[in-house]
CSV table of C-alpha atoms in Angstrom, one decimal:
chain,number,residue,atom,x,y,z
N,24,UNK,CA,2.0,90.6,-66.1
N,25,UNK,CA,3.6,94.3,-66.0
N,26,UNK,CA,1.8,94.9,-62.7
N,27,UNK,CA,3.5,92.0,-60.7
N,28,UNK,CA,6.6,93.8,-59.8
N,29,UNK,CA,5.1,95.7,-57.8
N,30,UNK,CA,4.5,92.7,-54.9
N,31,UNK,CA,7.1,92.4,-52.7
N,32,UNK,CA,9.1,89.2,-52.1
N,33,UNK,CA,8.8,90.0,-47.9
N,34,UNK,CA,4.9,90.1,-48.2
N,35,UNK,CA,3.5,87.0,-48.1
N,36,UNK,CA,0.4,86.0,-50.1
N,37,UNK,CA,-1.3,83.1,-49.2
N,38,UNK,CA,-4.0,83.5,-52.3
N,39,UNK,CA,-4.1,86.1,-55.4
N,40,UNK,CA,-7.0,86.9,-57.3
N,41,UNK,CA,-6.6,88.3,-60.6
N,42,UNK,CA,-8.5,89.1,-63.3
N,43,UNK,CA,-6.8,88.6,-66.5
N,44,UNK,CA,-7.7,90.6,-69.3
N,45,UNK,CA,-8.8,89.0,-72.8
N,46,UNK,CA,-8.1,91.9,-75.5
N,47,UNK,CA,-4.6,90.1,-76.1
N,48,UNK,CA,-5.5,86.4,-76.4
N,49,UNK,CA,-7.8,86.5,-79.4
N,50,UNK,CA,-4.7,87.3,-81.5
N,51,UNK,CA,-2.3,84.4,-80.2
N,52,UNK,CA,-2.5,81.0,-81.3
N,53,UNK,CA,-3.4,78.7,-78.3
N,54,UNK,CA,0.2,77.3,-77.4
N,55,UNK,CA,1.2,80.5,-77.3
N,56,UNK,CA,-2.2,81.5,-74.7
N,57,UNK,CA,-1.2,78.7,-72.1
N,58,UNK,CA,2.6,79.6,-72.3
N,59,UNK,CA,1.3,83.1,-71.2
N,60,UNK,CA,-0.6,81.8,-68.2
N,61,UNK,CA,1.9,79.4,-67.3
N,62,UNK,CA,4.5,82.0,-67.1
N,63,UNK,CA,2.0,84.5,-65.0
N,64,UNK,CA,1.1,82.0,-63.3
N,65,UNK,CA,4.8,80.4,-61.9
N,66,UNK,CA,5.4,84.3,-61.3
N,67,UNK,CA,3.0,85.0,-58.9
N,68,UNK,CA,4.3,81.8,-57.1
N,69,UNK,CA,7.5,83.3,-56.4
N,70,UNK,CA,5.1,85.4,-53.9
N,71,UNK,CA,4.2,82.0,-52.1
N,72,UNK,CA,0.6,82.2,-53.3
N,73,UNK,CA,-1.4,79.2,-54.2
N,74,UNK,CA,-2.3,79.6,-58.1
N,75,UNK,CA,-5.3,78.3,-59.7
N,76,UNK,CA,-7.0,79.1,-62.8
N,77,UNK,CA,-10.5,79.4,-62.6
N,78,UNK,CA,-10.9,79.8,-66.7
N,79,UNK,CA,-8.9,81.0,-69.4
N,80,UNK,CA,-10.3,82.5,-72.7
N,81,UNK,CA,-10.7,82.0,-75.4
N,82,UNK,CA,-12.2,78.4,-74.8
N,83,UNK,CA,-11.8,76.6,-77.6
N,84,UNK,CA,-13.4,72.8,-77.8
N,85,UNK,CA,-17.0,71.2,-76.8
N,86,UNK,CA,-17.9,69.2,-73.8
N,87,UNK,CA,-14.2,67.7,-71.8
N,88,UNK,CA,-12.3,69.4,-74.7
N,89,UNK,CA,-13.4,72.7,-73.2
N,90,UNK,CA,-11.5,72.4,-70.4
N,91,UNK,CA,-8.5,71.2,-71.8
N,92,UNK,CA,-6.4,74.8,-71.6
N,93,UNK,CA,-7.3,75.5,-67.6
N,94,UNK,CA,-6.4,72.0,-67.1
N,95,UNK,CA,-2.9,72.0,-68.7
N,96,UNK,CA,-1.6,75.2,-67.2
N,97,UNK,CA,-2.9,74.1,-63.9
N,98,UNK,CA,-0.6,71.2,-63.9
N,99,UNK,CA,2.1,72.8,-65.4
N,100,UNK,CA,2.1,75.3,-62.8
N,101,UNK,CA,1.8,73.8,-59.9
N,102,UNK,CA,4.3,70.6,-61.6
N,103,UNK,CA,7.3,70.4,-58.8
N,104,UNK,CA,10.7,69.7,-59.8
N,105,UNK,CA,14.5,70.5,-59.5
N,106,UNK,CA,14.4,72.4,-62.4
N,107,UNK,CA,14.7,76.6,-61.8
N,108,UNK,CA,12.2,79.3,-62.6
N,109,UNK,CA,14.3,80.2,-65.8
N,110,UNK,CA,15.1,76.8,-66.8
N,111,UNK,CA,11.0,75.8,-66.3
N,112,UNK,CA,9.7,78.8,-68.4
N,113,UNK,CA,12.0,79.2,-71.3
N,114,UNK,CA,11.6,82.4,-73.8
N,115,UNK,CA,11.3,81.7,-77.6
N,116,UNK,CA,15.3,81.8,-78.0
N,117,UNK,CA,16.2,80.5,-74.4
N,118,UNK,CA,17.1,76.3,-75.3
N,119,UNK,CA,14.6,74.0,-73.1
N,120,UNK,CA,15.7,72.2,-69.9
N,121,UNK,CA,16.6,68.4,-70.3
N,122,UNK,CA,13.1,67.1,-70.0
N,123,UNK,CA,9.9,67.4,-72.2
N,124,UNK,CA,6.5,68.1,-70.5
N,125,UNK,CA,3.8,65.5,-72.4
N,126,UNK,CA,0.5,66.8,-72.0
N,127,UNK,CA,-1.2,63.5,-73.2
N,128,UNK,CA,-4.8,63.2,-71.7
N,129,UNK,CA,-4.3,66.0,-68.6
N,130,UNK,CA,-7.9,67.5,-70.1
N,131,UNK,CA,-9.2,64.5,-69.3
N,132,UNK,CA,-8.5,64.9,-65.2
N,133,UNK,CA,-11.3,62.4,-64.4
N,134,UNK,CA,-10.5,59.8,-66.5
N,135,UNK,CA,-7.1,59.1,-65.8
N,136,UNK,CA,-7.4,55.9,-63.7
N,137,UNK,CA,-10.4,54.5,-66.4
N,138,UNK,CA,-7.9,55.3,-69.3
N,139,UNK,CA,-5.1,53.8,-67.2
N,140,UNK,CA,-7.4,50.5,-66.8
N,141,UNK,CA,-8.8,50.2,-70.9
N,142,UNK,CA,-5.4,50.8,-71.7
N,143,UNK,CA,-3.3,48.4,-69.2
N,144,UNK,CA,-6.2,45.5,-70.2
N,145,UNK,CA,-5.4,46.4,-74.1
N,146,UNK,CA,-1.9,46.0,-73.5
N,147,UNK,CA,-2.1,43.0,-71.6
N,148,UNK,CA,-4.4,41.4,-74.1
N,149,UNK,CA,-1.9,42.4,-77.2
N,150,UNK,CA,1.2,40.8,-75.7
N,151,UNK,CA,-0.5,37.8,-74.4
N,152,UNK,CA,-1.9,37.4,-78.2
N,153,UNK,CA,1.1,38.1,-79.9
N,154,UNK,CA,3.2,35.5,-77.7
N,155,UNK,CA,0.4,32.9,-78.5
N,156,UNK,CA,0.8,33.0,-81.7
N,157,UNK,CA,4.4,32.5,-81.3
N,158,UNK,CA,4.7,30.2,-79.1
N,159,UNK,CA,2.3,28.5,-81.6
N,160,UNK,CA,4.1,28.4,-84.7
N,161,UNK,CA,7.5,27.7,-82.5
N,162,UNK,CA,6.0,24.4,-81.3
N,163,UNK,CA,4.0,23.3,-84.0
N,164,UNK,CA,6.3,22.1,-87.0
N,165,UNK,CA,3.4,22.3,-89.2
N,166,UNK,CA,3.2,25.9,-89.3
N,167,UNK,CA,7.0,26.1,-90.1
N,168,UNK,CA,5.9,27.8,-93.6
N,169,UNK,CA,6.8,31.1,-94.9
N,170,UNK,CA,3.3,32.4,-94.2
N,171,UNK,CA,4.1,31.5,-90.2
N,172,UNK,CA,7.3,32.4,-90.2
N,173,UNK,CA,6.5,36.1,-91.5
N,174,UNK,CA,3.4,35.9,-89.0
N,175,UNK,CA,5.9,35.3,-86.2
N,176,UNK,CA,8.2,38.0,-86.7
N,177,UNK,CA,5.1,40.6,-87.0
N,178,UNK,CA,3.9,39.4,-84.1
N,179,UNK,CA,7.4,39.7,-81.9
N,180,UNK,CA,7.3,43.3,-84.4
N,181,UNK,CA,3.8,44.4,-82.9
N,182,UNK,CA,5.3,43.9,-79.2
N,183,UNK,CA,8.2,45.7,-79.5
N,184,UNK,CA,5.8,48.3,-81.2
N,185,UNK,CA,3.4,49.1,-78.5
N,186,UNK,CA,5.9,48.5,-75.9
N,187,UNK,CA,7.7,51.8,-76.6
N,188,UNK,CA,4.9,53.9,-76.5
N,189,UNK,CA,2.4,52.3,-74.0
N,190,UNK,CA,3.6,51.6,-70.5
N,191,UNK,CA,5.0,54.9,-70.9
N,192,UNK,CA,1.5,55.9,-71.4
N,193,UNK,CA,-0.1,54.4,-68.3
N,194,UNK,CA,2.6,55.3,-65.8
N,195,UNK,CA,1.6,58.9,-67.1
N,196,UNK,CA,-2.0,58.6,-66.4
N,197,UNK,CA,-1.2,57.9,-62.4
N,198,UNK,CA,0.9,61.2,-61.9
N,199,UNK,CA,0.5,64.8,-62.1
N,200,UNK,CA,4.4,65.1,-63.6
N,201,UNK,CA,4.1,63.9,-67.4
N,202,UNK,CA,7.8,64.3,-67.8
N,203,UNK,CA,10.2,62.6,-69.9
N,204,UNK,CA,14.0,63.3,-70.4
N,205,UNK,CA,15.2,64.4,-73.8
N,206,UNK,CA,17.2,61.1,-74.0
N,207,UNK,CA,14.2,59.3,-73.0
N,208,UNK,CA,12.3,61.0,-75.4
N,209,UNK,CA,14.9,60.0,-78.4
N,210,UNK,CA,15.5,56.1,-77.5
N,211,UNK,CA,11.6,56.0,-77.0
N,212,UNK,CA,11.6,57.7,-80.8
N,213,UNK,CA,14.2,55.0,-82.3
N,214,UNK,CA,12.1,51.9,-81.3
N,215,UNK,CA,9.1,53.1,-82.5
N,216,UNK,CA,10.3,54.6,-85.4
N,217,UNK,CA,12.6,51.5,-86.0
N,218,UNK,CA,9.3,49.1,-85.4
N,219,UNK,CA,6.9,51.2,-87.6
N,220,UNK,CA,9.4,51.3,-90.8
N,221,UNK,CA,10.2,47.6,-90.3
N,222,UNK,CA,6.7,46.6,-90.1
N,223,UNK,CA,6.1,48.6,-93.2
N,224,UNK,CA,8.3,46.6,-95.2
N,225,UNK,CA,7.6,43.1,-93.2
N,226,UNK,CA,4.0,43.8,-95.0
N,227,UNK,CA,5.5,44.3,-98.1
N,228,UNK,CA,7.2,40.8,-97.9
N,229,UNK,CA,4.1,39.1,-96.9
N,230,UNK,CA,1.9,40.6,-99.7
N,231,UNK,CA,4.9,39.3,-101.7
N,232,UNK,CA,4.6,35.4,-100.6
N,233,UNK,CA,0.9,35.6,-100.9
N,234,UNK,CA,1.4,36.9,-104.5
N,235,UNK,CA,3.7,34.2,-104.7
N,236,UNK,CA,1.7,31.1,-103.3
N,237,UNK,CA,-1.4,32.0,-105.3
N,238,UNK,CA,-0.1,33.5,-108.3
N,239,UNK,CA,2.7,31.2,-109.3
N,240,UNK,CA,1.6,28.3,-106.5
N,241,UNK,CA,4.1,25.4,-108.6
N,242,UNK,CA,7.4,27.6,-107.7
N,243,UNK,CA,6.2,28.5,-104.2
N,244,UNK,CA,8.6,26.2,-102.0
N,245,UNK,CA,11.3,26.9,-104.8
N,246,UNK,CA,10.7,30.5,-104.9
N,247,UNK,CA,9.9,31.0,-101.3
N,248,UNK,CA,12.7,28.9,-99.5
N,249,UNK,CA,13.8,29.6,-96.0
N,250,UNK,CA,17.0,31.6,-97.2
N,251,UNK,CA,14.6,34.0,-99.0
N,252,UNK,CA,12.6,34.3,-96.2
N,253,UNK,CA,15.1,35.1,-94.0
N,254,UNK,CA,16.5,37.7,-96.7
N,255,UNK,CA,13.7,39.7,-96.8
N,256,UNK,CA,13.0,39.5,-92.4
N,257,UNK,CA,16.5,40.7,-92.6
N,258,UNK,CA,16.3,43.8,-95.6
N,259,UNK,CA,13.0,44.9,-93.6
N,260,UNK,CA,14.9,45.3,-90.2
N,261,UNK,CA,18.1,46.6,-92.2
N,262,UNK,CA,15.8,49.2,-93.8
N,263,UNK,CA,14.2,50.4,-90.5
N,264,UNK,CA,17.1,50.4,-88.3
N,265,UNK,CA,19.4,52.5,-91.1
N,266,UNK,CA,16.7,55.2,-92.0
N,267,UNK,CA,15.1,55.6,-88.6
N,268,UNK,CA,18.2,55.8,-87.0
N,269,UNK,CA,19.6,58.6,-89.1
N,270,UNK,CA,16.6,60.6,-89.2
N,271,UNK,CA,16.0,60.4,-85.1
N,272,UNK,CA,19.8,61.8,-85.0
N,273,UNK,CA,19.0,64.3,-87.1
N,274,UNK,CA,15.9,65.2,-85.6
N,275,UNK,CA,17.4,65.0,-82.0
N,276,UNK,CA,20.7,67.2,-83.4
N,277,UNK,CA,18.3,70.2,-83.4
N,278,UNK,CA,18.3,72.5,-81.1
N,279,UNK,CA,14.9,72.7,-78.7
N,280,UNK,CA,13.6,76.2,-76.9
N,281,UNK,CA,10.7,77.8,-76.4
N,282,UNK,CA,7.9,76.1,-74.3
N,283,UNK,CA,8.8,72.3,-73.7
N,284,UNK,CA,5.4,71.0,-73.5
N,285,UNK,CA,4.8,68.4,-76.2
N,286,UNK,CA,0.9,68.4,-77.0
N,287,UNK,CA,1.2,64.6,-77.5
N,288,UNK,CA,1.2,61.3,-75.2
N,289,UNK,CA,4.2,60.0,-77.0
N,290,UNK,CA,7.1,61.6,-78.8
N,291,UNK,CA,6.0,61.1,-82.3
N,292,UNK,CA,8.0,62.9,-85.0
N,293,UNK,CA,5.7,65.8,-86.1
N,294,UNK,CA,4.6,67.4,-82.0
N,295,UNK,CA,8.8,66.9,-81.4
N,296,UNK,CA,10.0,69.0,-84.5
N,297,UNK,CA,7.7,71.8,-83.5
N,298,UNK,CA,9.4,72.3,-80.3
N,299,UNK,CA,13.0,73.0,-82.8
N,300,UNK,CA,13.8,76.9,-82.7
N,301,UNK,CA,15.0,76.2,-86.0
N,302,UNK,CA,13.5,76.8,-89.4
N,303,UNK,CA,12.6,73.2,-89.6
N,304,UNK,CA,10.4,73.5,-92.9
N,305,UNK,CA,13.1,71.8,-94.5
N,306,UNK,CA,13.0,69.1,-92.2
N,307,UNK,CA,9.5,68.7,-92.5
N,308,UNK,CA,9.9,68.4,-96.1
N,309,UNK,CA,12.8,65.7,-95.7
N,310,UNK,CA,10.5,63.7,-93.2
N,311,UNK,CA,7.7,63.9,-95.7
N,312,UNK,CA,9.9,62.5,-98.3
N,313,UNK,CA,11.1,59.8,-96.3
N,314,UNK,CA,7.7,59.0,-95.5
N,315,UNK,CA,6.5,58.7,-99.4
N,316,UNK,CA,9.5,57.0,-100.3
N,317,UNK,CA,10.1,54.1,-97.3
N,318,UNK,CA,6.4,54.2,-96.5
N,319,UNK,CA,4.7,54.5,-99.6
N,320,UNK,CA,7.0,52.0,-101.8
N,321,UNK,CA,6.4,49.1,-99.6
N,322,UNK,CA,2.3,50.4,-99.6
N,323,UNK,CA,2.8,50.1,-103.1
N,324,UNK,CA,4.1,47.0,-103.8
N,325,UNK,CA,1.7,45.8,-101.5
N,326,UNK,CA,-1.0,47.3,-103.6
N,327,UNK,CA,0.5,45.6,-106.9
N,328,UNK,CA,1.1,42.7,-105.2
N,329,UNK,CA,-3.1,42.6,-104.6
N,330,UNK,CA,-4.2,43.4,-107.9
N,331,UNK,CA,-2.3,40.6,-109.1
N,332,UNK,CA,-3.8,38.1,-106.6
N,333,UNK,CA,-7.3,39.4,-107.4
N,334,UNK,CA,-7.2,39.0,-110.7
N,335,UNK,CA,-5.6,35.4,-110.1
N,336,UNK,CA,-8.4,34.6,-108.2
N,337,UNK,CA,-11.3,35.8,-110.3
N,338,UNK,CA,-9.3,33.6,-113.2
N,339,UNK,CA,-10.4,30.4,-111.0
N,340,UNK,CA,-13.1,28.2,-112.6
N,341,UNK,CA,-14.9,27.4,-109.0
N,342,UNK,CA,-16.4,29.6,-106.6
N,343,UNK,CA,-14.8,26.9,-103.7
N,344,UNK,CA,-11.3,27.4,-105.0
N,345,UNK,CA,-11.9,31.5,-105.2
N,346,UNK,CA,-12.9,31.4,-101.6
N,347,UNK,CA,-10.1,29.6,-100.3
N,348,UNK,CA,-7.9,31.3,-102.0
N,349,UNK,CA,-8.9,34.9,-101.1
N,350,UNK,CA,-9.1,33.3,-97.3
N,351,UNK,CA,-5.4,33.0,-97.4
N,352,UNK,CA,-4.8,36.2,-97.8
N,353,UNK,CA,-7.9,38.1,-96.1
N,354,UNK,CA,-5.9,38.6,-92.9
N,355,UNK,CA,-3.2,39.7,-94.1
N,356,UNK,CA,-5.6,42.2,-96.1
N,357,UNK,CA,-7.2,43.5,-93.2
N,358,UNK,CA,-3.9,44.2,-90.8
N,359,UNK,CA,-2.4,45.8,-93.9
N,360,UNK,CA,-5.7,48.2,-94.2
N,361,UNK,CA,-5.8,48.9,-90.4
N,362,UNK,CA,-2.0,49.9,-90.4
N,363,UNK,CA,-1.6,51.6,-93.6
N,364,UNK,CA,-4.9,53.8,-93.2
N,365,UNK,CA,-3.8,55.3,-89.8
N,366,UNK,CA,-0.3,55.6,-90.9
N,367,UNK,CA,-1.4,57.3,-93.9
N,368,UNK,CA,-3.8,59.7,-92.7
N,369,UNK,CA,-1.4,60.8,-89.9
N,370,UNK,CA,2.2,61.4,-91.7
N,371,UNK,CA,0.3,63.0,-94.9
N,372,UNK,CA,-2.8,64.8,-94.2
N,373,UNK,CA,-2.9,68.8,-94.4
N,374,UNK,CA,-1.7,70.4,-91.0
N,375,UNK,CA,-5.0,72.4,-91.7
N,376,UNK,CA,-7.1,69.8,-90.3
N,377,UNK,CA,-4.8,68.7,-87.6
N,378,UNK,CA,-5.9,69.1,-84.0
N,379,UNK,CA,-3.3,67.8,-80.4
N,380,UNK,CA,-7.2,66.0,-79.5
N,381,UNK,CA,-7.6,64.6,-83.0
N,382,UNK,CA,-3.9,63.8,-83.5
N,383,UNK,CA,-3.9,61.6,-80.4
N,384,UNK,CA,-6.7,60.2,-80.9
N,385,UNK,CA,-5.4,58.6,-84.5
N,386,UNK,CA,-2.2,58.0,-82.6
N,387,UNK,CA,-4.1,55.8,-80.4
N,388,UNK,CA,-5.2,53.4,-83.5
N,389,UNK,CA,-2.0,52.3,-84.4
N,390,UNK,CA,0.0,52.4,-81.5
N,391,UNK,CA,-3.0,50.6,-79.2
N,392,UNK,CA,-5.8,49.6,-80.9
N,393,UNK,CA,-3.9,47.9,-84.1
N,394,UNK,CA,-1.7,45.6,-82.0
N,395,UNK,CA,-4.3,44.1,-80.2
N,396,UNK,CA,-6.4,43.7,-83.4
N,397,UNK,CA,-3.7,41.6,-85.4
N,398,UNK,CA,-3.6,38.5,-83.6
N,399,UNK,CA,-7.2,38.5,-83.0
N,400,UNK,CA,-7.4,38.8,-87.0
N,401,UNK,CA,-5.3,36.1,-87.6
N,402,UNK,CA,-6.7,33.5,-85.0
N,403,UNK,CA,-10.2,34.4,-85.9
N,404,UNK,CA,-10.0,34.0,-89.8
N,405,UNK,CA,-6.6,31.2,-89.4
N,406,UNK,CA,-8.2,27.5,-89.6
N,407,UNK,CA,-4.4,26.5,-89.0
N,408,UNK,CA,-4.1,28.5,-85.7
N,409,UNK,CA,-7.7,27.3,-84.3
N,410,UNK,CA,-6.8,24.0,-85.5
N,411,UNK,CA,-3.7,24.2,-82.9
N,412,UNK,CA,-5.2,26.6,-80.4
C-alpha cells in the first residue's frame, strides 16, 4: 500500500498486477483482511486501472465458502456510486456514509438468480397461506373462536414478518449494489423487531387458551370471552411496539464508522451493533437482557402453560379423549418449537461459535422457512380448516 504513491495520476494504467504480500494477514481478523484490500484496491482505481482480485489469503472456509473473501471485495470495489473515495472507505474513527453495504449471499455469485427463485416461490407460498387462512376464519362464523381468532392475527403477524426482511432480500440477489440507507436499515429493524416480540407474546397467549380449554374446559367461553381475547392481541402488540421501538432508537442513536459492510442479508440487531465505534459491550449486555426478559418470560409461560396441559391429558381415562385433546394443541406445539428454537439459538448462543455463513443461515429459518411452515402446520393437522378448505 506504501508503494502506490509512487504512480502518477497523469499515467494511465489500463491493468495492475500486484502481488500482495501475506506476512501481515495472518494476524488480522478477517473483516479487518477485506477492509485492507478493499481500500488497496479503490486506491489503485484512482489510477484508472481495472481491479480484480485473483485470491486473497488467508482463505478461510470449504468448498463456495472458500471464495467468499475475493468475492466480497471484488464487489465492493468495483460497487459504483455517488458516494466519494473518503466517504466509501471510512478509517476506524471516520463515521460511515448514509448507506450500509449488505454482503448477504455475494460468495454465492452463481447462485443468485436460483436463490432469488426458491426464495420468491417461498414468499409467495407464505402470503398466499397466511391470507387463506384468513380469509377462512373471516368468512366462516364457525371458526369465530378464540383459537381462530389468535390463529388469524399470527397469521396477518407472520406476513408482516417476512415482509420486512424478504423482498428486500430478492431485489438484492439481482444487483451487484447490496446497499441500504441507514434510515432504511432502521424502519426495516422496527417492523421486524416489532413483529418478532409481538409474535413472542401472541404465543404466550395461545399456549394460555389452550391451557385454558383443556385444563379448566367448563370456564372456557367465560374465561376466554372476546374482551379477553382482544386484551391480550392488544398487550402483545403494546409490548412489541414499546420495547422494540425504544431499543431500535437506541441502537440507531449510536454513532457508526469504520467499514460499513454489514456481514448479514438483513439488518438484524447483533451484525448492526458491531458496526458502532462505540464501546457497545454495554449494549450488548442490555439487548441480551431484553432478550431473556421479553423473550424468555413469554417462552416460559408457554413452557408452564404445557406442563400443565400434559399432565391434564395423561389424567384422561381414554386413550380417544387423550388424542384429541393433545391434537388441539399439537400445532400450536410445533410453530412454538420451530420459532423458539431459532430464536433461541441465535440471540443467546456464545459469539465463539458464531460464523456471517452460519449466522445467515439460522436467519434464514425464521425469517423464511418458519413463515411458510405455519400455515402449512395448521391446515395439515386443523380438521376445522380442511373441513372449510
Amino acid at each position: 500500500m506504501e508503494r502506490l504513491p509512487r504512480l502518477k495520476t497523469s499515467d494511465h494504467y489500463p491493468f495492475l498486477l500486484l502481488h500482495v504480500g501475506t506476512n501481515d494477514t495472518a494476524k488480522n481478523d478477517f473483516e479487518q483482511i477485506t477492509a485492507d484490500y478493499v481500500a488497496l484496491g479503490r486506491r489503485i482505481k484512482e489510477f484508472e486501472a481495472q481491479v480484480v482480485f485473483s485470491s486473497i489469503l488467508p482463505v478461510e472456509g470449504k468448498g463456495l465458502g472458500r471464495d467468499r473473501p475475493i468475492v466480497e471485495v471484488n464487489v465492493e470495489v468495483n460497487i459504483e456510486g455517488e458516494m466519494t473515495y473518503s466517504e466509501r472507505e471510512p478509517d476506524e474513527n471516520q463515521t460511515v456514509s448514509e448507506v450500509f453495504i449488505l454482503v448477504g449471499f455475494s460468495y454465492l455469485t452463481r447462485l443468485q438468480i436460483l436463490l432469488f427463485l426458491v426464495f420468491l416461490v417461498i414468499y409467495l407460498v407464505t402470503l398466499v397461506g397466511n391470507l387463506l387462512i384468513i380469509l377462512l376464519i373471516k368468512l366462516n362464523p364457525s371458526l369465530h373462536t378464540p383459537m381462530y381468532f389468535f390463529l388469524l392475527n399470527l397469521s396477518f403477524l407472520e406476513i408482516c414478518y417476512t415482509s420486512s426482511v424478504v423482498p428486500q432480500l430478492l431485489a438484492h440477489l439481482l444487483v451487484e449494489q447490496k446497499t441500504l440507507s441507514i434510515a432504511g436499515c432502521a424502519a426495516q429493524m422496527y417492523i421486524f423487531t416489532i413483529m418478532g416480540l409481538t409474535e413472542c407474546c401472541l404465543l404466550a397467549a395461545m399456549a394460555y387458551d389452550r391451557y385454558i380449554a383443556i385444563c379448566n374446559p367448563l370456564h372456557y367461553r367465560t374465561i376466554m370471552s372476546g374482551q379477553v381475547c382482544a386484551q391480550l392481541v392488544g398487550a402483545s402488540w403494546t409490548i412489541g411496539i414499546l420495547v422494540e421501538v425504544a431499543q431500535t432508537t437506541w441502537i440507531f442513536s449510536l454513532p457508526f464508522c469504520g467499514s460499513n459492510r454489514i456481514h448479514h442479508f438483513f439488518c438484524d440487531i447483533p451484525p448492526v451493533i458491531k458496526r458502532a465505534c462505540t464501546d457497545t459491550s454495554k449494549n450488548q449486555i442490555v439487548v441480551l437482557a431484553l432478550s431473556v426478559l421479553f423473550i424468555m418470560s413469554p417462552f416460559l409461560l408457554i413452557i408452564l402453560s404445557y406442563i400443565c396441559i400434559i399432565s391434564t391429558i395423561l389424567k384422561l381415562p381414554s386413550v380417544e379423549g387423550r388424542r384429541k385433546a393433545f391434537s388441539t394443541c399439537s400445532s400450536h406445539l410445533m410453530v412454538v418449537t420451530l420459532f423458539y428454537g431459532t430464536a433461541l439459538f441465535t440471540y443467546l448462543r456464545p459469539k465463539s461459535i458464531s460464523t456471517p455463513e452460519g449466522d445467515q443461515l439460522i436467519s434464514l429459518m425464521y425469517t423464511v422457512v418458519t413463515p411458510v411452515l405455519n400455515p402449512i402446520i395448521y391446515t395439515l393437522r386443523n380438521k376445522e380448516i380442511q373441513d372449510h378448505g
